Amino acid sequence: MDPIRNPFSPGAGTPPPELAGRDELRESLRVTLERAKIGRPAKSAMLVGLRGVGKTVLLDRIRMDAEAAGIHTVRIEAPEERSLPALLAPQLRQALLRLSQVEAAKDYAVRGLRALAGFAGKLKVTFGDIEVGIDYEPEPGLADNGDLEHDLQALFEQVGLAAKSADTALALFIDELQYVEEPQLAALITAMHRTEQRQLPVVLVGAGLPQLRGRMGNAKSYAERLFDFPVIGPLPPEAARLAIQKPLQDEGVDITPEALTKILQVTQGYAYFIQQWGSHTWQAAATSPIGIESVNTASVTAIAALDESFFRVRFDRLTPKEKKYLRAMAERGAGPHRSGDIAGCYGADVSSLAPTRSSLIAKGMVWSPNHGDTAFTVPMFDDFMKRIMPGNDWR
Ligand SMILES: Nc1ncnc2c1ncn2[C@@H]1O[C@H](COP(=O)(O)OP(=O)(O)OP(=O)(O)O)[C@@H](O)[C@H]1O
Ligand SMILES: [Mg+2]
């Protein structure tokens, strides 16, 4: 079929042709954000799920919905090794500058910009990576304590007051939140707690790997009550069907029920894989309706492409010890696995492997669904590990 018209979009954060199966969550967050806008209590949410399930595109869509409803938004992605205050400061500045254009909010927004000046000035000592334009002189005593937890609270309070006086809400969208270090996460939670207590219209919509929930609970035990943690999982069969069928239909192309069922089977409903199989099936097919033989051809090329991209980028960031650990996990299947079983796979003892396990958690490769259990954060990574480290030499 014409490659130019291929509707599918495998990628990181690439919007799909059809955002299937997420209407309920979108609607519930729309209600949350609109509530915040009219000054009602609104619970922030953390979207948690494995790699490639569609957290980023959902976060972006919710943000578009919010903007369309007149809510001010900022969007941040927390990469490894950048401080949260460094990421927040320029974005909050933009938001405050925009709010300062609203006559009713001007005074509060300017005070917010003063708070930001104090915040950035003092915290630069601790977080050398803060780079932000300063529009107003700091106000002595306002967000300039030099302690992140205290100063972020004061800053959020000013931002909240500015948003409130502008009759709007500020929604913070933060992706890859699991990479934020715990003390900084604690400060973020405290700041959100403060705006909640003061009934200020600030909402946080975060996204991250499943370990985010535990990390937030460790950072502040009340985090579990302060936020909702909707799980973003594989698409249920009906939604997965729609994700394939709708874009094809829009191109005037049909697919046989057997071919569609086969795609559902091999992708297990994982959003990234659905796009990948959709795209490769399109490439393999010559005519409509698309039959099962096209899906079978696609399975070969799609897996090869995944091995070179989705899986490979993650594999290449691993040390030899980490690779070995993941290979041992793969030996035992999809998981989750007990630490003892993994160690037993190559005759190591559990305590000597603890640092490797920790570094894999920090890199976001594995997580712990229960104490002592370890699971992959990338769906179907077990099969990939067996393909890339075949046989028994790895032991
Ligand atoms: N609801 C959906 N329906 C169809 N396709 C989707 C859906 N959600 C996401 N996708 C597709 O899945 C792929 C992965 O999406 P996205 O990058 O948002 O995942 P993610 O959970 O953020 O992954 P990661 O943890 O690696 O950042 C993209 O190609 C996207 O177009
Ligand atoms: Mg993402």
Short mmCIF file of C-alpha atoms and ligand atoms in Angstrom, two decimals:
data_model
loop_
_atom_site.label_atom_id
_atom_site.label_comp_id
_atom_site.label_asym_id
_atom_site.label_seq_id
_atom_site.Cartn_x
_atom_site.Cartn_y
_atom_site.Cartn_z
CA MET A 1 0.00 0.00 0.00
CA ASP A 2 1.12 3.58 -0.60
CA PRO A 3 3.78 4.28 2.05
CA ILE A 4 3.04 7.98 1.87
CA ARG A 5 -0.47 7.37 3.16
CA ASN A 6 0.54 4.98 5.97
CA PRO A 7 -1.58 6.33 8.86
CA PHE A 8 0.17 4.58 11.76
CA SER A 9 2.69 6.35 13.94
CA PRO A 10 5.00 4.24 16.07
CA GLY A 11 7.22 6.54 18.10
CA ALA A 12 7.87 8.12 21.47
CA GLY A 13 5.15 10.64 22.21
CA THR A 14 3.98 10.64 18.58
CA PRO A 15 0.21 11.20 18.55
CA PRO A 16 -1.64 8.15 17.21
CA PRO A 17 -4.16 8.47 14.36
CA GLU A 18 -6.82 7.30 16.83
CA LEU A 19 -6.36 7.72 20.58
CA ALA A 20 -8.32 4.64 21.53
CA GLY A 21 -9.60 3.54 24.91
CA ARG A 22 -8.77 6.63 26.95
CA ASP A 23 -12.04 8.56 26.83
CA GLU A 24 -13.06 7.86 30.41
CA LEU A 25 -9.82 9.06 31.89
CA ARG A 26 -9.76 12.11 29.64
CA GLU A 27 -13.25 12.96 30.75
CA SER A 28 -12.49 12.52 34.43
CA LEU A 29 -9.44 14.77 34.16
CA ARG A 30 -11.43 17.30 32.19
CA VAL A 31 -13.85 17.45 35.11
CA THR A 32 -10.98 17.76 37.58
CA LEU A 33 -9.40 20.64 35.70
CA GLU A 34 -12.68 22.46 35.18
CA ARG A 35 -13.41 22.08 38.89
CA ALA A 36 -10.08 23.66 39.72
CA LYS A 37 -10.91 26.49 37.37
CA ILE A 38 -14.05 27.39 39.31
CA GLY A 39 -12.30 27.04 42.65
CA ARG A 40 -13.57 23.60 43.66
CA PRO A 41 -11.26 20.99 45.22
CA ALA A 42 -9.62 19.00 42.44
CA LYS A 43 -7.43 15.97 42.91
CA SER A 44 -4.18 15.83 40.97
CA ALA A 45 -3.38 12.63 39.09
CA MET A 46 -0.31 10.60 38.22
CA LEU A 47 -0.64 8.42 35.13
CA VAL A 48 1.46 5.35 35.72
CA GLY A 49 2.29 2.55 33.33
CA LEU A 50 4.93 0.58 31.50
CA ARG A 51 6.99 1.85 28.56
CA GLY A 52 5.07 2.47 25.36
CA VAL A 53 1.53 2.22 26.78
CA GLY A 54 0.71 5.77 25.73
CA LYS A 55 1.30 7.95 28.81
CA THR A 56 2.96 10.82 26.98
CA VAL A 57 0.39 11.14 24.20
CA LEU A 58 -2.40 10.96 26.78
CA LEU A 59 -0.74 13.64 28.90
CA ASP A 60 -0.42 15.85 25.84
CA ARG A 61 -4.02 15.28 24.84
CA ILE A 62 -5.28 16.13 28.33
CA ARG A 63 -3.18 19.25 28.15
CA MET A 64 -4.74 20.23 24.82
CA ASP A 65 -8.19 19.64 26.33
CA ALA A 66 -7.23 21.89 29.25
CA GLU A 67 -5.91 24.68 27.03
CA ALA A 68 -9.11 24.54 24.99
CA ALA A 69 -11.04 25.04 28.24
CA GLY A 70 -9.09 28.21 29.03
CA ILE A 71 -6.80 26.67 31.62
CA HIS A 72 -3.18 27.78 31.73
CA THR A 73 -0.77 24.92 31.35
CA VAL A 74 2.92 24.24 31.54
CA ARG A 75 4.60 21.09 30.29
CA ILE A 76 7.82 19.62 31.53
CA GLU A 77 9.66 16.41 30.89
CA ALA A 78 11.93 15.34 33.71
CA PRO A 79 15.00 13.78 32.12
CA GLU A 80 17.55 11.89 34.18
CA GLU A 81 20.04 14.19 35.86
CA ARG A 82 18.32 17.56 35.56
CA SER A 83 16.95 19.15 38.69
CA LEU A 84 13.22 19.71 39.00
CA PRO A 85 13.61 23.38 40.04
CA ALA A 86 15.71 24.01 36.94
CA LEU A 87 12.93 22.57 34.77
CA LEU A 88 10.11 24.29 36.62
CA ALA A 89 11.53 27.79 36.88
CA PRO A 90 11.47 28.83 33.18
CA GLN A 91 8.03 27.26 32.68
CA LEU A 92 6.54 28.97 35.71
CA ARG A 93 8.04 32.21 34.51
CA GLN A 94 6.23 31.84 31.19
CA ALA A 95 2.98 31.08 32.97
CA LEU A 96 3.37 34.09 35.27
CA LEU A 97 4.22 36.37 32.37
CA ARG A 98 1.07 35.23 30.59
CA LEU A 99 -1.01 35.73 33.73
CA SER A 100 0.45 39.19 34.18
CA GLN A 101 -1.28 40.16 30.93
CA VAL A 102 -4.63 39.66 32.65
CA GLU A 103 -5.50 42.94 34.37
CA ALA A 104 -7.17 41.36 37.41
CA ALA A 105 -4.19 39.07 37.99
CA LYS A 106 -1.38 41.48 37.26
CA ASP A 107 -0.38 42.31 40.85
CA TYR A 108 -0.33 38.68 41.94
CA ALA A 109 1.53 37.60 38.83
CA VAL A 110 4.18 40.26 39.36
CA ARG A 111 4.54 39.14 42.96
CA GLY A 112 4.88 35.61 41.59
CA LEU A 113 7.70 36.79 39.34
CA ARG A 114 9.38 38.37 42.37
CA ALA A 115 9.00 35.08 44.19
CA LEU A 116 10.57 33.35 41.20
CA ALA A 117 13.53 35.73 41.28
CA GLY A 118 14.13 34.96 44.96
CA PHE A 119 13.60 31.26 44.35
CA ALA A 120 16.04 31.00 41.46
CA GLY A 121 18.61 33.31 43.04
CA LYS A 122 18.86 31.40 46.30
CA LEU A 123 18.50 27.87 44.95
CA LYS A 124 21.15 28.35 42.28
CA VAL A 125 23.68 27.52 44.96
CA THR A 126 22.17 24.05 45.39
CA PHE A 127 20.96 23.50 41.85
CA GLY A 128 23.62 24.89 39.55
CA ASP A 129 21.50 24.10 36.50
CA ILE A 130 18.81 26.75 37.17
CA GLU A 131 18.75 29.20 34.25
CA VAL A 132 15.84 31.60 34.18
CA GLY A 133 15.20 35.15 33.07
CA ILE A 134 14.60 37.61 35.91
CA ASP A 135 11.92 40.20 35.24
CA TYR A 136 11.50 41.76 38.69
CA GLU A 137 13.65 42.26 41.76
CA PRO A 138 13.19 39.60 44.42
CA GLU A 139 11.12 40.53 47.47
CA PRO A 140 13.13 39.83 50.61
CA GLY A 141 11.62 36.92 52.51
CA LEU A 142 9.53 35.66 49.59
CA ALA A 143 10.52 32.17 48.40
CA ASP A 144 14.16 32.95 49.10
CA ASN A 145 14.86 30.74 52.07
CA GLY A 146 17.27 28.57 50.10
CA ASP A 147 15.36 25.45 51.13
CA LEU A 148 13.56 23.84 48.19
CA GLU A 149 10.62 22.48 50.14
CA HIS A 150 9.86 25.83 51.71
CA ASP A 151 10.54 27.97 48.66
CA LEU A 152 8.61 25.84 46.20
CA GLN A 153 5.56 26.06 48.46
CA ALA A 154 5.83 29.83 48.57
CA LEU A 155 6.28 30.01 44.80
CA PHE A 156 3.32 27.71 44.05
CA GLU A 157 1.19 29.76 46.39
CA GLN A 158 1.93 32.92 44.44
CA VAL A 159 1.29 31.18 41.14
CA GLY A 160 -1.99 29.84 42.51
CA LEU A 161 -3.08 33.27 43.70
CA ALA A 162 -2.31 34.73 40.29
CA ALA A 163 -4.28 31.99 38.51
CA LYS A 164 -7.19 32.41 40.89
CA SER A 165 -7.40 36.14 40.38
CA ALA A 166 -7.36 35.55 36.63
CA ASP A 167 -10.37 33.21 37.06
CA THR A 168 -8.45 30.30 35.69
CA ALA A 169 -6.36 27.38 36.91
CA LEU A 170 -2.78 26.44 36.33
CA ALA A 171 -2.18 22.84 35.34
CA LEU A 172 1.33 21.43 35.50
CA PHE A 173 2.01 18.51 33.19
CA ILE A 174 5.18 16.63 34.10
CA ASP A 175 6.29 13.57 32.16
CA GLU A 176 8.85 10.94 33.30
CA LEU A 177 8.31 11.99 36.89
CA GLN A 178 9.96 8.81 38.19
CA TYR A 179 13.35 10.31 37.36
CA VAL A 180 12.95 13.17 39.85
CA GLU A 181 15.06 12.63 42.96
CA GLU A 182 13.15 11.90 46.12
CA PRO A 183 13.85 15.12 48.05
CA GLN A 184 12.74 17.14 45.02
CA LEU A 185 9.68 14.94 44.63
CA ALA A 186 8.95 15.55 48.31
CA ALA A 187 9.13 19.30 47.74
CA LEU A 188 6.76 19.04 44.79
CA ILE A 189 4.27 17.02 46.83
CA THR A 190 4.44 19.48 49.73
CA ALA A 191 3.91 22.41 47.39
CA MET A 192 0.83 20.71 45.92
CA HIS A 193 -0.39 19.96 49.41
CA ARG A 194 -0.11 23.62 50.32
CA THR A 195 -2.04 24.83 47.29
CA GLU A 196 -4.71 22.26 48.07
CA GLN A 197 -5.01 23.42 51.66
CA ARG A 198 -5.31 27.01 50.52
CA GLN A 199 -7.80 25.95 47.82
CA LEU A 200 -5.72 27.49 45.09
CA PRO A 201 -6.35 26.34 41.50
CA VAL A 202 -3.13 24.49 40.83
CA VAL A 203 -3.36 20.94 39.48
CA LEU A 204 -0.54 18.53 38.75
CA VAL A 205 -0.93 15.87 36.09
CA GLY A 206 2.13 13.67 36.08
CA ALA A 207 3.17 10.60 34.17
CA GLY A 208 5.75 7.97 34.87
CA LEU A 209 6.74 4.35 35.20
CA PRO A 210 4.95 2.22 37.79
CA GLN A 211 7.69 2.86 40.37
CA LEU A 212 6.49 6.46 40.58
CA ARG A 213 3.77 5.54 43.02
CA GLY A 214 6.19 3.98 45.48
CA ARG A 215 8.69 6.78 45.06
CA MET A 216 6.07 9.38 45.86
CA GLY A 217 4.92 7.39 48.88
CA ASN A 218 8.50 7.19 50.12
CA ALA A 219 9.02 10.90 49.56
CA LYS A 220 5.83 11.83 51.48
CA SER A 221 3.63 9.20 53.03
CA TYR A 222 0.47 11.25 52.40
CA ALA A 223 1.15 11.39 48.63
CA GLU A 224 -1.08 8.35 48.13
CA ARG A 225 -4.03 10.28 49.53
CA LEU A 226 -3.23 13.56 47.86
CA PHE A 227 -3.12 12.12 44.31
CA ASP A 228 -4.96 9.61 42.17
CA PHE A 229 -2.76 7.08 40.39
CA PRO A 230 -4.68 5.87 37.35
CA VAL A 231 -2.94 2.91 35.75
CA ILE A 232 -2.40 3.21 32.02
CA GLY A 233 -2.36 -0.34 30.76
CA PRO A 234 -2.57 -2.18 27.46
CA LEU A 235 -5.70 -1.35 25.47
CA PRO A 236 -8.66 -3.65 26.03
CA PRO A 237 -9.57 -5.69 22.90
CA GLU A 238 -12.33 -3.34 21.69
CA ALA A 239 -10.10 -0.28 21.93
CA ALA A 240 -7.17 -2.11 20.32
CA ARG A 241 -9.44 -3.10 17.43
CA LEU A 242 -10.52 0.51 17.01
CA ALA A 243 -6.90 1.71 17.10
CA ILE A 244 -6.19 -0.40 14.00
CA GLN A 245 -9.51 -0.34 12.22
CA LYS A 246 -10.41 3.34 12.40
CA PRO A 247 -7.24 4.70 10.74
CA LEU A 248 -7.57 2.06 8.01
CA GLN A 249 -11.21 2.94 7.45
CA ASP A 250 -10.30 6.60 7.16
CA GLU A 251 -8.03 5.58 4.28
CA GLY A 252 -10.79 3.49 2.73
CA VAL A 253 -9.01 0.23 3.58
CA ASP A 254 -10.54 -2.90 5.17
CA ILE A 255 -8.96 -5.65 7.21
CA THR A 256 -10.24 -9.20 7.63
CA PRO A 257 -11.40 -10.28 11.11
CA GLU A 258 -8.63 -12.94 11.23
CA ALA A 259 -5.93 -10.39 10.41
CA LEU A 260 -7.25 -8.00 13.03
CA THR A 261 -7.44 -10.70 15.68
CA LYS A 262 -3.88 -11.72 14.88
CA ILE A 263 -2.62 -8.16 15.44
CA LEU A 264 -4.42 -8.04 18.78
CA GLN A 265 -2.82 -11.32 19.76
CA VAL A 266 0.76 -10.44 18.94
CA THR A 267 0.63 -6.89 20.30
CA GLN A 268 -1.25 -7.84 23.48
CA GLY A 269 -2.90 -4.45 23.24
CA TYR A 270 0.28 -2.47 23.93
CA ALA A 271 -0.11 0.88 22.22
CA TYR A 272 3.40 1.15 20.82
CA PHE A 273 3.21 -2.35 19.35
CA ILE A 274 -0.20 -1.64 17.88
CA GLN A 275 1.24 1.29 15.95
CA GLN A 276 4.25 -0.76 14.93
CA TRP A 277 2.18 -3.69 13.66
CA GLY A 278 -0.31 -1.35 12.03
CA SER A 279 2.46 0.38 10.17
CA HIS A 280 4.26 -2.79 9.08
CA THR A 281 1.02 -4.51 8.10
CA TRP A 282 0.20 -1.53 5.89
CA GLN A 283 3.63 -1.82 4.30
CA ALA A 284 3.24 -5.54 3.73
CA ALA A 285 -0.25 -5.36 2.24
CA ALA A 286 -0.89 -4.83 -1.47
CA THR A 287 -4.69 -4.62 -1.56
CA SER A 288 -7.78 -4.17 0.57
CA PRO A 289 -9.00 -6.08 2.52
CA ILE A 290 -5.74 -6.71 4.36
CA GLY A 291 -5.41 -10.44 5.09
CA ILE A 292 -3.60 -12.48 7.68
CA GLU A 293 -0.61 -13.17 5.42
CA SER A 294 0.23 -9.44 5.52
CA VAL A 295 0.19 -9.54 9.33
CA ASN A 296 2.49 -12.55 9.30
CA THR A 297 4.95 -10.77 7.04
CA ALA A 298 4.65 -7.70 9.24
CA SER A 299 5.46 -9.69 12.36
CA VAL A 300 8.93 -10.45 11.02
CA THR A 301 9.76 -6.89 9.97
CA ALA A 302 8.06 -5.29 12.98
CA ILE A 303 10.08 -7.35 15.45
CA ALA A 304 13.28 -6.58 13.56
CA ALA A 305 12.45 -2.88 13.68
CA LEU A 306 11.64 -3.03 17.40
CA ASP A 307 14.93 -4.78 18.06
CA GLU A 308 16.73 -1.94 16.31
CA SER A 309 14.82 0.89 18.02
CA PHE A 310 12.39 0.53 20.92
CA PHE A 311 14.31 -2.28 22.62
CA ARG A 312 17.78 -1.43 21.37
CA VAL A 313 17.99 2.13 22.76
CA ARG A 314 17.27 0.75 26.20
CA PHE A 315 19.68 -2.16 25.88
CA ASP A 316 22.55 0.08 24.78
CA ARG A 317 22.37 2.07 28.02
CA LEU A 318 23.08 -0.98 30.15
CA THR A 319 26.34 -2.13 31.76
CA PRO A 320 27.45 -5.73 31.22
CA LYS A 321 26.27 -6.62 34.75
CA GLU A 322 22.87 -5.09 34.13
CA LYS A 323 22.52 -6.96 30.85
CA LYS A 324 23.32 -10.19 32.60
CA TYR A 325 20.74 -9.51 35.29
CA LEU A 326 18.02 -8.80 32.75
CA ARG A 327 19.03 -11.83 30.74
CA ALA A 328 18.65 -13.98 33.85
CA MET A 329 15.20 -12.48 34.43
CA ALA A 330 14.27 -13.23 30.83
CA GLU A 331 15.34 -16.82 31.31
CA ARG A 332 12.48 -17.17 33.77
CA GLY A 333 9.88 -15.55 31.53
CA ALA A 334 7.86 -12.34 31.59
CA GLY A 335 7.78 -12.07 35.39
CA PRO A 336 7.55 -10.65 37.98
CA HIS A 337 10.33 -12.69 39.57
CA ARG A 338 11.67 -13.23 43.08
CA SER A 339 15.20 -11.91 43.59
CA GLY A 340 16.34 -15.34 44.71
CA ASP A 341 15.10 -16.96 41.51
CA ILE A 342 16.94 -14.43 39.36
CA ALA A 343 20.18 -14.87 41.30
CA GLY A 344 19.77 -18.64 41.18
CA CYS A 345 19.74 -18.45 37.40
CA TYR A 346 23.45 -17.74 37.27
CA GLY A 347 24.64 -18.93 40.64
CA ALA A 348 25.03 -15.49 42.23
CA ASP A 349 23.78 -14.55 45.67
CA VAL A 350 20.96 -12.08 46.12
CA SER A 351 22.86 -9.51 48.18
CA SER A 352 25.70 -9.22 45.65
CA LEU A 353 23.11 -8.42 42.96
CA ALA A 354 21.31 -5.74 44.98
CA PRO A 355 23.35 -2.81 43.55
CA THR A 356 22.68 -4.01 39.98
CA ARG A 357 18.99 -4.27 40.70
CA SER A 358 19.01 -0.75 42.19
CA SER A 359 20.76 0.75 39.19
CA LEU A 360 18.27 -0.97 36.87
CA ILE A 361 15.42 0.55 38.87
CA ALA A 362 17.08 3.99 38.69
CA LYS A 363 17.41 3.64 34.92
CA GLY A 364 13.76 2.74 34.71
CA MET A 365 14.38 -0.74 33.29
CA VAL A 366 12.75 -2.72 36.09
CA TRP A 367 10.47 -2.02 39.01
CA SER A 368 9.26 -3.76 42.09
CA PRO A 369 5.53 -4.56 42.07
CA ASN A 370 5.86 -6.12 45.54
CA HIS A 371 8.62 -6.35 48.07
CA GLY A 372 11.32 -8.67 46.73
CA ASP A 373 9.75 -8.95 43.28
CA THR A 374 11.26 -7.55 40.11
CA ALA A 375 9.47 -6.95 36.82
CA PHE A 376 10.38 -5.44 33.46
CA THR A 377 9.09 -1.92 32.71
CA VAL A 378 9.26 -2.62 28.98
CA PRO A 379 6.62 -5.02 27.69
CA MET A 380 8.02 -8.11 25.93
CA PHE A 381 11.56 -7.25 26.96
CA ASP A 382 12.09 -10.84 28.08
CA ASP A 383 11.80 -12.15 24.53
CA PHE A 384 14.08 -9.39 23.26
CA MET A 385 16.77 -10.30 25.82
CA LYS A 386 16.65 -13.88 24.63
CA ARG A 387 17.00 -12.78 21.03
CA ILE A 388 19.92 -10.46 21.65
CA MET A 389 21.75 -12.73 24.11
CA PRO A 390 20.88 -16.19 22.83
CA GLY A 391 22.08 -19.49 24.19
CA ASN A 392 23.89 -19.97 27.48
CA ASP A 393 27.14 -18.01 27.09
CA TRP A 394 25.81 -15.08 29.11
CA ARG A 395 25.94 -17.08 32.34
N1 LIG B 1 -4.63 5.16 23.06
C1 LIG B 1 -3.82 4.88 22.03
N2 LIG B 1 -4.30 4.32 20.91
C2 LIG B 1 -3.48 4.04 19.87
N3 LIG B 1 -2.16 4.29 19.88
C3 LIG B 1 -1.63 4.86 20.96
C4 LIG B 1 -2.42 5.18 22.10
N4 LIG B 1 -1.63 5.72 23.03
C5 LIG B 1 -0.40 5.74 22.51
N5 LIG B 1 -0.37 5.23 21.28
C6 LIG B 1 0.85 5.08 20.44
O1 LIG B 1 1.77 4.32 21.20
C7 LIG B 1 3.10 4.82 21.08
C8 LIG B 1 3.68 5.12 22.44
O2 LIG B 1 3.01 6.20 23.06
P1 LIG B 1 3.73 7.09 24.17
O3 LIG B 1 5.06 7.57 23.70
O4 LIG B 1 2.76 8.09 24.65
O5 LIG B 1 3.95 5.98 25.31
P2 LIG B 1 4.60 6.18 26.76
O6 LIG B 1 3.78 5.42 27.71
O7 LIG B 1 4.82 7.63 27.04
O8 LIG B 1 6.01 5.45 26.59
P3 LIG B 1 7.39 5.72 27.39
O9 LIG B 1 7.20 5.17 28.77
O10 LIG B 1 8.42 4.95 26.61
O11 LIG B 1 7.63 7.20 27.37
C9 LIG B 1 3.01 6.00 20.14
O12 LIG B 1 3.38 5.58 18.86
C10 LIG B 1 1.54 6.41 20.16
O13 LIG B 1 1.14 6.96 18.94
MG MG B 2 6.47 8.76 27.40
#
